[in-house]
PDB file of C-alpha atoms in Angstrom:
ATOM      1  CA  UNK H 752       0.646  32.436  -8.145  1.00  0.00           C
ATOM      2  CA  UNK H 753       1.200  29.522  -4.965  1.00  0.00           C
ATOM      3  CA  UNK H 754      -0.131  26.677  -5.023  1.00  0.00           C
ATOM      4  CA  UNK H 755       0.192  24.211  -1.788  1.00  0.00           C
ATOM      5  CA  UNK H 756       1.242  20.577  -2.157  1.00  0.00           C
ATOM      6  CA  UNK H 757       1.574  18.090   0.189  1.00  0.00           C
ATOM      7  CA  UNK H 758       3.687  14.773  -0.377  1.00  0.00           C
ATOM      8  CA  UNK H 759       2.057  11.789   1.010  1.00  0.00           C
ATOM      9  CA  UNK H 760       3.770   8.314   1.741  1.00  0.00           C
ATOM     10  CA  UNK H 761       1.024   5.642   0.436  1.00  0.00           C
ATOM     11  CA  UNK H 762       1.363   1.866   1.510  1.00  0.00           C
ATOM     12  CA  UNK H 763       3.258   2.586   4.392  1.00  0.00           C
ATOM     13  CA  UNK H 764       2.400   3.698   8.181  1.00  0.00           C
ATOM     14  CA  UNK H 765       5.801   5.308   9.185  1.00  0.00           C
ATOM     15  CA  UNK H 766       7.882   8.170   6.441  1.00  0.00           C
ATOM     16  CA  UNK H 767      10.318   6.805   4.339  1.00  0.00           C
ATOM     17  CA  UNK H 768       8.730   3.638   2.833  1.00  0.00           C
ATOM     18  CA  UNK H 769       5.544   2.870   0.504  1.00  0.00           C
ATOM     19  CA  UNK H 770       5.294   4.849  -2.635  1.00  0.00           C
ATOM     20  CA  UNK H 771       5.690   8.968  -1.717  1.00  0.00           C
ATOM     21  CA  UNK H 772       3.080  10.551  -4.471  1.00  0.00           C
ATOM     22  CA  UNK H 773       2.893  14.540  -4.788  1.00  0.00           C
ATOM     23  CA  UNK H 774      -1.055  16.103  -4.540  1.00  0.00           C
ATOM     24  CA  UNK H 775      -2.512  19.100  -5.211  1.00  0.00           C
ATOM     25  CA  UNK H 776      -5.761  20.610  -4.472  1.00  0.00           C
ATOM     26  CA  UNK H 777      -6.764  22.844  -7.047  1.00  0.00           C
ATOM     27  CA  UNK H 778      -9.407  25.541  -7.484  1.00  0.00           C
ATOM     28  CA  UNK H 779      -9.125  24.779 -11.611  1.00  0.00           C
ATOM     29  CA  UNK H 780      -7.246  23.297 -13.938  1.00  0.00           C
ATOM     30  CA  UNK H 781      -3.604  24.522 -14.939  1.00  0.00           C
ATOM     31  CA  UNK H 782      -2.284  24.148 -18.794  1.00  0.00           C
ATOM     32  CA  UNK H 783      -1.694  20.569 -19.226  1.00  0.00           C
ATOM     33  CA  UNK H 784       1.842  21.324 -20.145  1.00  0.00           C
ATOM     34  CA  UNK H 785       2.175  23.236 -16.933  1.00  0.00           C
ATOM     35  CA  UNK H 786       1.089  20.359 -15.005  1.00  0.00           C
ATOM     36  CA  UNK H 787       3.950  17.850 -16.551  1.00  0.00           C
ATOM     37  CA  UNK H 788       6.387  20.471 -15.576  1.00  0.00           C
ATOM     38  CA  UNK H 789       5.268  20.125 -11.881  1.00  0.00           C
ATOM     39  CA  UNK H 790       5.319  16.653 -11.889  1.00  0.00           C
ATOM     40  CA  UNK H 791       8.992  16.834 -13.535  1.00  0.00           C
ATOM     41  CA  UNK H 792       9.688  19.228 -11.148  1.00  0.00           C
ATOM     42  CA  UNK H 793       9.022  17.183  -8.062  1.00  0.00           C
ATOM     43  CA  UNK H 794      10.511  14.265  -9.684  1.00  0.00           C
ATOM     44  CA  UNK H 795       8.322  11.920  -8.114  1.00  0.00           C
ATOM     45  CA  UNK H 796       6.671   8.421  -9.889  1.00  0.00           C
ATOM     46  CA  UNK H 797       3.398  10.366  -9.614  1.00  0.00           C
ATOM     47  CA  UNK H 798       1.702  14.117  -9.344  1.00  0.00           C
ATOM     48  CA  UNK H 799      -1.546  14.155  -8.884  1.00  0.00           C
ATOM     49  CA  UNK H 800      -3.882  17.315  -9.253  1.00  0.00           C
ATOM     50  CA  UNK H 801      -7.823  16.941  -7.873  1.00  0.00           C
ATOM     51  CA  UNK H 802     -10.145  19.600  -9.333  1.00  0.00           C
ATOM     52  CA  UNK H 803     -14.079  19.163  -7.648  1.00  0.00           C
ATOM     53  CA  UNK H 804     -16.126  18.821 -10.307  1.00  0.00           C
ATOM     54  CA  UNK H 805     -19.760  18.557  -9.081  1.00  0.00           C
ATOM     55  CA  UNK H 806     -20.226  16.011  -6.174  1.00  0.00           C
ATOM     56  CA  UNK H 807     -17.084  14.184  -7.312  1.00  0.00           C
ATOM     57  CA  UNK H 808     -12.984  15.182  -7.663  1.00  0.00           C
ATOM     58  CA  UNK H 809     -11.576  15.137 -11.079  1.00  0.00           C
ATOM     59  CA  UNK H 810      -8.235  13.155 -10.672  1.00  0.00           C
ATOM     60  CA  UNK H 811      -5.486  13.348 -12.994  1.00  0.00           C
ATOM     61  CA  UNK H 812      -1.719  11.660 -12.845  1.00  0.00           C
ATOM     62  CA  UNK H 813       1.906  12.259 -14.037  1.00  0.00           C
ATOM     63  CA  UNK H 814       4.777  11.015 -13.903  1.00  0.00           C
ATOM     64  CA  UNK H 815       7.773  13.254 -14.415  1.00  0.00           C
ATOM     65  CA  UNK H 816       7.400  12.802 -18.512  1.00  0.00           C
ATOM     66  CA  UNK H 817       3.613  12.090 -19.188  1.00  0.00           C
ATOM     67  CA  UNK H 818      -0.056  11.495 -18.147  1.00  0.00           C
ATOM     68  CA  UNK H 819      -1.403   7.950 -17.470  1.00  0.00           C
ATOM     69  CA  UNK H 820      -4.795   6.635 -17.516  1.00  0.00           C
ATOM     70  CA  UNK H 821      -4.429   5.443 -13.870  1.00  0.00           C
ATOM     71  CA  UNK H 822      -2.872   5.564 -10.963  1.00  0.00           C
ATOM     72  CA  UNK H 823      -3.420   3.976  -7.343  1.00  0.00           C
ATOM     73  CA  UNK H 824      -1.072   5.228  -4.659  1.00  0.00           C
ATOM     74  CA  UNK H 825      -1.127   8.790  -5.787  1.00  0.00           C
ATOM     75  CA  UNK H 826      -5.290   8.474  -5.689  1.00  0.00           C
ATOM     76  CA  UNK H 827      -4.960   6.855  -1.967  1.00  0.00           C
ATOM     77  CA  UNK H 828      -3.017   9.604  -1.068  1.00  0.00           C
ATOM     78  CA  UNK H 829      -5.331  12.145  -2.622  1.00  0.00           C
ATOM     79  CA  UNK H 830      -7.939  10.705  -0.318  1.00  0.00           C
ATOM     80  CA  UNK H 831      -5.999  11.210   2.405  1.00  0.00           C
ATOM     81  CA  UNK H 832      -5.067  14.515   1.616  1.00  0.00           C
ATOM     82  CA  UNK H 833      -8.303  15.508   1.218  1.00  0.00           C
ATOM     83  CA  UNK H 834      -9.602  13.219   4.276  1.00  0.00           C
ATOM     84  CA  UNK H 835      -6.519  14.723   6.658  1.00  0.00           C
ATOM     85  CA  UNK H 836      -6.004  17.827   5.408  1.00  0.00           C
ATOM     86  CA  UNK H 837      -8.936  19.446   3.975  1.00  0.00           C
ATOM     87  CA  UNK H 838     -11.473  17.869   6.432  1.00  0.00           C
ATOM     88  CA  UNK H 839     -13.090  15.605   3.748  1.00  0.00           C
ATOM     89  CA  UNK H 840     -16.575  13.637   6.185  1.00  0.00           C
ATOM     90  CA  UNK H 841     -17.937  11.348   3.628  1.00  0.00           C
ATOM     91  CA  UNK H 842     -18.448   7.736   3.588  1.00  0.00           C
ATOM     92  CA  UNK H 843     -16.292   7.774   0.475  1.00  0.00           C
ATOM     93  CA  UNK H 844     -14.581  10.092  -1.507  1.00  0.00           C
ATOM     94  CA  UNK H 845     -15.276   9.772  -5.248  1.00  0.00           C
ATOM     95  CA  UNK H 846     -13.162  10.380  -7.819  1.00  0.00           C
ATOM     96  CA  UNK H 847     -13.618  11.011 -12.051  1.00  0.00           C
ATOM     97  CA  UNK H 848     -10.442  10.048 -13.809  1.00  0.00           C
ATOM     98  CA  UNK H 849      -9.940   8.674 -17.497  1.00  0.00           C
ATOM     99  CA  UNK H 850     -10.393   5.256 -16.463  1.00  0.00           C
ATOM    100  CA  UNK H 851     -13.682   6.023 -15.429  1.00  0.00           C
ATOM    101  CA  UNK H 852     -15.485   6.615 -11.479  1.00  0.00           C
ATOM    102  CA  UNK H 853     -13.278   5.565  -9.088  1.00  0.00           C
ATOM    103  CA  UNK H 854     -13.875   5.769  -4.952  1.00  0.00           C
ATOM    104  CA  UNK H 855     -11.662   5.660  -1.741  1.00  0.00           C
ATOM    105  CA  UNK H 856     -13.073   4.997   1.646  1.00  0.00           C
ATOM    106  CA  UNK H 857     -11.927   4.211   5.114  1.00  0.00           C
ATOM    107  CA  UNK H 858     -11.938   0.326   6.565  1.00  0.00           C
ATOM    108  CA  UNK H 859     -10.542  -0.637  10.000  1.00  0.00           C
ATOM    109  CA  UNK H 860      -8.201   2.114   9.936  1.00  0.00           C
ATOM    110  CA  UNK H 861      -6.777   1.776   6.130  1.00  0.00           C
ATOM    111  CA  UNK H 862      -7.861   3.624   2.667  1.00  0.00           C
ATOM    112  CA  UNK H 863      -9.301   1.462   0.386  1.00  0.00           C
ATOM    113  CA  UNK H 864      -9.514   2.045  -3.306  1.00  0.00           C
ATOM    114  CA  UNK H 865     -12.164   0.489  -5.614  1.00  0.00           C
ATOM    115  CA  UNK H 866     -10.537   0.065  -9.031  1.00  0.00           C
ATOM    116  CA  UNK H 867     -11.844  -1.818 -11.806  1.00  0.00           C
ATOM    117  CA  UNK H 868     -10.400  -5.009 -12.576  1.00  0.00           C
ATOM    118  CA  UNK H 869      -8.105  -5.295 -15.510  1.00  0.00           C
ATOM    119  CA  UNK H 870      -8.296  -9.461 -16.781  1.00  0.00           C
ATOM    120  CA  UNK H 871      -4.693 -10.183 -17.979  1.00  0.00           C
ATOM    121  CA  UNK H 872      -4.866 -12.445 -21.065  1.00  0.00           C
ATOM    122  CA  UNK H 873      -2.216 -15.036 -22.518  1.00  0.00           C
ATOM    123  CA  UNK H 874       0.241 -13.169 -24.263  1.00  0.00           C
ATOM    124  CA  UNK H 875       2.865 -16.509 -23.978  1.00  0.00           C
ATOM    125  CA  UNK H 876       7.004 -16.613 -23.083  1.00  0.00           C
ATOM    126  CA  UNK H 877       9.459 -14.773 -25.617  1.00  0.00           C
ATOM    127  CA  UNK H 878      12.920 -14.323 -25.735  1.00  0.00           C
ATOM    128  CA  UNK H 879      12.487 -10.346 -26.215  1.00  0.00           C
ATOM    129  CA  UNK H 880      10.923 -10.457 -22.725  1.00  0.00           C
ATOM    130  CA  UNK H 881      13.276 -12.790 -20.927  1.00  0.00           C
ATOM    131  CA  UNK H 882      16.112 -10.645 -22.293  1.00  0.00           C
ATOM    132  CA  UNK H 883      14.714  -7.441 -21.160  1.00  0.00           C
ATOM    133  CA  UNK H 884      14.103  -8.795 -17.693  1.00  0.00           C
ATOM    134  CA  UNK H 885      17.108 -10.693 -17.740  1.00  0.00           C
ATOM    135  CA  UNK H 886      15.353 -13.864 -16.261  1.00  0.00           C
ATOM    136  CA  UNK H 887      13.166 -17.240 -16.636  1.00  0.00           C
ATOM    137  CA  UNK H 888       9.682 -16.376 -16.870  1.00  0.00           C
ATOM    138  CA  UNK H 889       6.970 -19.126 -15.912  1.00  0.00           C
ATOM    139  CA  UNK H 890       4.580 -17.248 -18.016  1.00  0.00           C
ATOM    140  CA  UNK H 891       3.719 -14.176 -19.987  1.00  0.00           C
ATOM    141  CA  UNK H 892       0.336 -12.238 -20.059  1.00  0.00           C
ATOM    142  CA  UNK H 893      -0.534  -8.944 -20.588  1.00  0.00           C
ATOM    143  CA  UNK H 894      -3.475  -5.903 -20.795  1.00  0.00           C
ATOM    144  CA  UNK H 895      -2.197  -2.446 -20.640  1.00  0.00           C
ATOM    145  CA  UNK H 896       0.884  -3.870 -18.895  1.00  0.00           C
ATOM    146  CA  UNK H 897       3.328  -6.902 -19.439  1.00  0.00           C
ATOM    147  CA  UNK H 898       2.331  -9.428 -17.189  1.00  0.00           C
ATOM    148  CA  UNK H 899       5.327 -11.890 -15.945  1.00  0.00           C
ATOM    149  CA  UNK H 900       5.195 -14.763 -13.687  1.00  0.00           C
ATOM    150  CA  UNK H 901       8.499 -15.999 -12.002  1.00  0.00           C
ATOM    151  CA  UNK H 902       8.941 -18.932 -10.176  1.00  0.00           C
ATOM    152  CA  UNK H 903       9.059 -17.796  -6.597  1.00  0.00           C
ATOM    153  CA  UNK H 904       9.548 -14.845  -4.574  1.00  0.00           C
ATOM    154  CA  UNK H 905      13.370 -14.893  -5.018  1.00  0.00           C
ATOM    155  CA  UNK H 906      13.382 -14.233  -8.434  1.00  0.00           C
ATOM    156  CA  UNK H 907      10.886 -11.010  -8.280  1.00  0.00           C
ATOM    157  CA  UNK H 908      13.498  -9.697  -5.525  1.00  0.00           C
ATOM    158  CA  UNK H 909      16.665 -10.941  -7.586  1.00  0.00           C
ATOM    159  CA  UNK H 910      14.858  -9.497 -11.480  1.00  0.00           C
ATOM    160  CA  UNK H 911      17.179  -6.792 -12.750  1.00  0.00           C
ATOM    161  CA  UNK H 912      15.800  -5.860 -15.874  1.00  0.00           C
ATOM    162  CA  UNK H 913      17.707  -4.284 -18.745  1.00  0.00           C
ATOM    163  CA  UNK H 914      15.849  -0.874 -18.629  1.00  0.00           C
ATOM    164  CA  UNK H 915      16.506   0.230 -22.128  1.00  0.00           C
ATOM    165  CA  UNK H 916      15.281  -2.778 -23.682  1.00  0.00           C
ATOM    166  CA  UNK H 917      12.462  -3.113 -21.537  1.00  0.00           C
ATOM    167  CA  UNK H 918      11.406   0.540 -22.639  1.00  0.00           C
ATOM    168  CA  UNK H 919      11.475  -0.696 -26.007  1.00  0.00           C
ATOM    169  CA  UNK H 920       8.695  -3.263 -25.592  1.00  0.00           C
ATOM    170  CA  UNK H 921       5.036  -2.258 -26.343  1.00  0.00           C
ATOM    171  CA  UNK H 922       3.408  -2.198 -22.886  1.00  0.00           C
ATOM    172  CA  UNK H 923       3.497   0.752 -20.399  1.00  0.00           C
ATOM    173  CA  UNK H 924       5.445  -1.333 -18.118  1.00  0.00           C
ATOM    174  CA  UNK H 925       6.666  -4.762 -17.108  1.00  0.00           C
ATOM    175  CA  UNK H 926       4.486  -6.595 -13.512  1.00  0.00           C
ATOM    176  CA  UNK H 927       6.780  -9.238 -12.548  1.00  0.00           C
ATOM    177  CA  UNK H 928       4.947 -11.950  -9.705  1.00  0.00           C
ATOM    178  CA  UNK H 929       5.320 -14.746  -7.777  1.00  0.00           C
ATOM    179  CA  UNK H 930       3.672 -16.742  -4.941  1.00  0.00           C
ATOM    180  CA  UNK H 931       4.715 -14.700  -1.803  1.00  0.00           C
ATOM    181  CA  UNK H 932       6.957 -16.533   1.066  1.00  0.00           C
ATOM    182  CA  UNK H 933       5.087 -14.792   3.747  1.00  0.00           C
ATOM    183  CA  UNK H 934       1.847 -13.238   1.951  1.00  0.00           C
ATOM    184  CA  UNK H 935      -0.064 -15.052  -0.774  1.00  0.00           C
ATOM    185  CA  UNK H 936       1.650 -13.325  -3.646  1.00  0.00           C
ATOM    186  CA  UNK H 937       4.732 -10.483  -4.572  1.00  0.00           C
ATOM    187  CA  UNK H 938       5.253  -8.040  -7.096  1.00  0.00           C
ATOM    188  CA  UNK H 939       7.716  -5.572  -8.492  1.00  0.00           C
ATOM    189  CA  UNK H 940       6.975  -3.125 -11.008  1.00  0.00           C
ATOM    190  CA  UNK H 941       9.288  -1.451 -14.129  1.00  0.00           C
ATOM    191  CA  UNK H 942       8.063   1.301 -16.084  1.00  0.00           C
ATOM    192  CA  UNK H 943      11.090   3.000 -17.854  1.00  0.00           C
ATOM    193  CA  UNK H 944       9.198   4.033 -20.813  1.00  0.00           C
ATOM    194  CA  UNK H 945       6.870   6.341 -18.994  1.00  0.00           C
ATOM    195  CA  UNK H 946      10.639   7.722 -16.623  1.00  0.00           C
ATOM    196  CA  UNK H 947       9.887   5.504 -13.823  1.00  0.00           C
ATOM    197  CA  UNK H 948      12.726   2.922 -14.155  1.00  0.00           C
ATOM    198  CA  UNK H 949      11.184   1.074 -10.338  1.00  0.00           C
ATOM    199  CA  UNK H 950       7.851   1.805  -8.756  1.00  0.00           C
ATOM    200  CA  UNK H 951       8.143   1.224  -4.821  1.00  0.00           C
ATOM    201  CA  UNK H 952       4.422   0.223  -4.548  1.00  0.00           C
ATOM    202  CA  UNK H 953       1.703   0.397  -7.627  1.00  0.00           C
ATOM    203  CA  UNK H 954      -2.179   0.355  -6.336  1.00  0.00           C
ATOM    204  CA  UNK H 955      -2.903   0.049 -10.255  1.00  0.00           C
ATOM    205  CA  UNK H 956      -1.188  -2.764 -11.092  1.00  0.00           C
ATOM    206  CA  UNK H 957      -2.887  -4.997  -8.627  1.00  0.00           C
ATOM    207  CA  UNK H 958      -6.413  -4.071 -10.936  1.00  0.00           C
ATOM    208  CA  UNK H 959      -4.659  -7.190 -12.904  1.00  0.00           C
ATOM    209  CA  UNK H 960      -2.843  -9.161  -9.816  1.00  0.00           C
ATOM    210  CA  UNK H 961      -5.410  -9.419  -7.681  1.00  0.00           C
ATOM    211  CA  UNK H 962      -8.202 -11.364 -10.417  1.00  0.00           C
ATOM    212  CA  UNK H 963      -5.047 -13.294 -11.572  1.00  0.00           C
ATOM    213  CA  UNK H 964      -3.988 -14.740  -7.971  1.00  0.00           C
ATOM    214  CA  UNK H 965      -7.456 -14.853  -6.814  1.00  0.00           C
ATOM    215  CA  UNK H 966      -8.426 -17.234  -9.527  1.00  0.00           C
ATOM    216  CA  UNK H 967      -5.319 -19.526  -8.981  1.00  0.00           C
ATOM    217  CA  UNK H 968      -5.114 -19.943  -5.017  1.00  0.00           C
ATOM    218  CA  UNK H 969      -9.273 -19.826  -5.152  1.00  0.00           C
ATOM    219  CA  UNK H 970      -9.313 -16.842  -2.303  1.00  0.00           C
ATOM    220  CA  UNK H 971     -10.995 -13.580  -2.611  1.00  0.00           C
ATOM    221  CA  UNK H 972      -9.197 -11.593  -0.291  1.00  0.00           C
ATOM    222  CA  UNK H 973      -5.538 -11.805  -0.447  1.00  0.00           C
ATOM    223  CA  UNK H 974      -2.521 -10.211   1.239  1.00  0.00           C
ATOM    224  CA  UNK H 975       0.469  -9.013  -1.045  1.00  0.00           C
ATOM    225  CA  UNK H 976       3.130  -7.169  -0.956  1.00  0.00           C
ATOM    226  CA  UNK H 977       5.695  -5.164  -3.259  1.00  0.00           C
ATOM    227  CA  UNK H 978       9.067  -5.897  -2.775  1.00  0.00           C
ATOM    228  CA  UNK H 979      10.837  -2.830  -4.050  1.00  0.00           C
ATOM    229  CA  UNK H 980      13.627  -1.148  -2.057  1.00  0.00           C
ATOM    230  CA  UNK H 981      11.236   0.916  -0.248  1.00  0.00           C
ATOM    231  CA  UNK H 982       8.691  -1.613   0.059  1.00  0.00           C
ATOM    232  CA  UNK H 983       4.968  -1.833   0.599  1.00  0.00           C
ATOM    233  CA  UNK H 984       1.932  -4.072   1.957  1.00  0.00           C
ATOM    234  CA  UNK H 985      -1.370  -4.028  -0.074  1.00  0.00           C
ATOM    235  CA  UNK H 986      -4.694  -5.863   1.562  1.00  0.00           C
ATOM    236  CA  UNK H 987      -6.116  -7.048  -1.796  1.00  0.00           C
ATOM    237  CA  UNK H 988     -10.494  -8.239  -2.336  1.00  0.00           C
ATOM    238  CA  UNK H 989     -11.836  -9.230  -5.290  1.00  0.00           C
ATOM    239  CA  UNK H 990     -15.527  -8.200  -5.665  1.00  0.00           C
ATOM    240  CA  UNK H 991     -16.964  -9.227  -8.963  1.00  0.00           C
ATOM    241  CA  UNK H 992     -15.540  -6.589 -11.750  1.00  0.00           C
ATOM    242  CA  UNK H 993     -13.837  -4.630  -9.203  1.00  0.00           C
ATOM    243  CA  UNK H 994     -10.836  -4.448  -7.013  1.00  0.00           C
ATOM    244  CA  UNK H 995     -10.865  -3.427  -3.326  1.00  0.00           C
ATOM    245  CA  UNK H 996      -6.950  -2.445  -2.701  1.00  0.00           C
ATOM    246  CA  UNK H 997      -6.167  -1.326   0.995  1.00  0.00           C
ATOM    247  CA  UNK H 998      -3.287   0.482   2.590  1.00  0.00           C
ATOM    248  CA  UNK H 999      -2.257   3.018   5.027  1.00  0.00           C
ATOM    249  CA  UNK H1000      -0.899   6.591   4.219  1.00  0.00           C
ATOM    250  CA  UNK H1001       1.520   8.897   5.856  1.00  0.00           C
ATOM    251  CA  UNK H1002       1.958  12.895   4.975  1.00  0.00           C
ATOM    252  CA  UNK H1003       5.772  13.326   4.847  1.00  0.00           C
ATOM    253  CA  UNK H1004       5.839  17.038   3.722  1.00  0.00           C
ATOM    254  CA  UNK H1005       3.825  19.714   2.501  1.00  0.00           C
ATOM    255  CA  UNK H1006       4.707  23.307   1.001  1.00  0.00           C
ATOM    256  CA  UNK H1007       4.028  26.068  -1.516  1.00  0.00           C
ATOM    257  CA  UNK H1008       4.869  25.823  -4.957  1.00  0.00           C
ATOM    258  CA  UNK H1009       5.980  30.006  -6.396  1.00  0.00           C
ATOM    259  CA  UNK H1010       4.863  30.229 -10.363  1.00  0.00           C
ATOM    260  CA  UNK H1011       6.078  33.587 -11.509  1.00  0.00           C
TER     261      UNK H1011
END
């Protein structure tokens, strides 16, 4: 059996920057435990595999060691896989996943996912956390993720987190954020639990960064960026419950995968 991939650059116009997420197009649904080995194989912070189920696509994510509930650059560049590649017309493309409907559609040239929001709530500093990140923290919240506020953009750039006691804390991963120098906030993200030690850019984690900054600088629409190695500008709305998160895409690569 072949199955053709096609690795996508998301947040980023030009190859080599953004967050590079693996997609396939499939006609139905592989073993689960044949999907993680695909997504260890390729090695990347995120495979995602699209299934049409009805009028919709049935996403699903991994990272090279498990499945998470939700994912954002992979799912913009499933939309533009399916928008580039496969000829995809609609308005919007709309997605089932396990964190419920999700949709992607096209504004002044970008993708734009509609997330739900995810309301950080007080979780309050310990020494655990400023060990594991290996800095002050202004404050700590949390939902899925650990939620940390530094005190400018410096310190998100300068953060070098001890990985193996970060992994050891009870959140998927660690947001750290700032007020931005040049865009109204910054972010990095550290997930070594789930084998992603540095995300370059995270659509997801901006479901709780975007309701967070938009409350404090009183602005819905926001401009951020993720200051990873790689890099990667997000153009961030808040609308109500949900999350409009834009960016551009860029197909790097595509191939054939050989099973057996």
């Amino acid at each position: 059996m072949q199955l053709d991939f096609y690795q996508v650059d998301a947040f980023s116009q030009r190859p080599f920057s953004g967050n590079p997420a693996m997609v396939y197009r499939l006609d139905a649904w592989l073993a689960d435990g044949l999907m993680q080995q695909i997504a260890a194989e390729h090695n990347l912070a995120e495979t995602a595999f699209l299934v049409r189920e009805g009028l919709a696509w049935h996403i699903r994510w991994f990272t090279p060691t498990t499945e998470v509930p939700l994912c954002g650059h992979a799912t913009l560049a499933s939309a533009f896989v399916l928008y580039e590649v496969y000829g995809e017309t609609g308005e919007a493309i709309e997605f089932t996943s396990k964190s419920g409907p999700l949709s992607v559609s096209r504004e002044d040239g970008r993708l734009l996912l509609d997330f739900p929001t995810l309301v950080p709530t007080e979780v309050g500093v310990t020494l655990d956390v400023e060990r594991a990140l290996g800095c002050e923290v202004v404050d700590v919240l949390g939902s899925n993720e650990l939620f940390v506020v530094l005190a400018s953009e410096q310190a998100v750039r300068e953060c070098a987190p001890d990985m193996a006691a970060l992994a050891k804390l009870p959140w998927l991963g660690a947001i750290v954020t700032a007020r931005g120098d040049h865009h109204d906030f910054v972010s990095r993200y550290f997930a070594p639990a789930i084998g992603i030690p540095e995300d370059p850019v995270t659509g997801s984690t901006h479901c709780s960064l975007i309701p967070y900054w938009s409350q404090r600088l009183n602005k819905l629409s926001l401009s951020a960026y993720q200051c990873s190695a790689r890099g990667g500008e997000l153009f961030c709305r808040l609308e109500g419950d949900r999350v409009k998160i834009g960016g551009f895409a860029t197909l790097v690569a595509s191939g054939r995968l050989t099973l057996g």
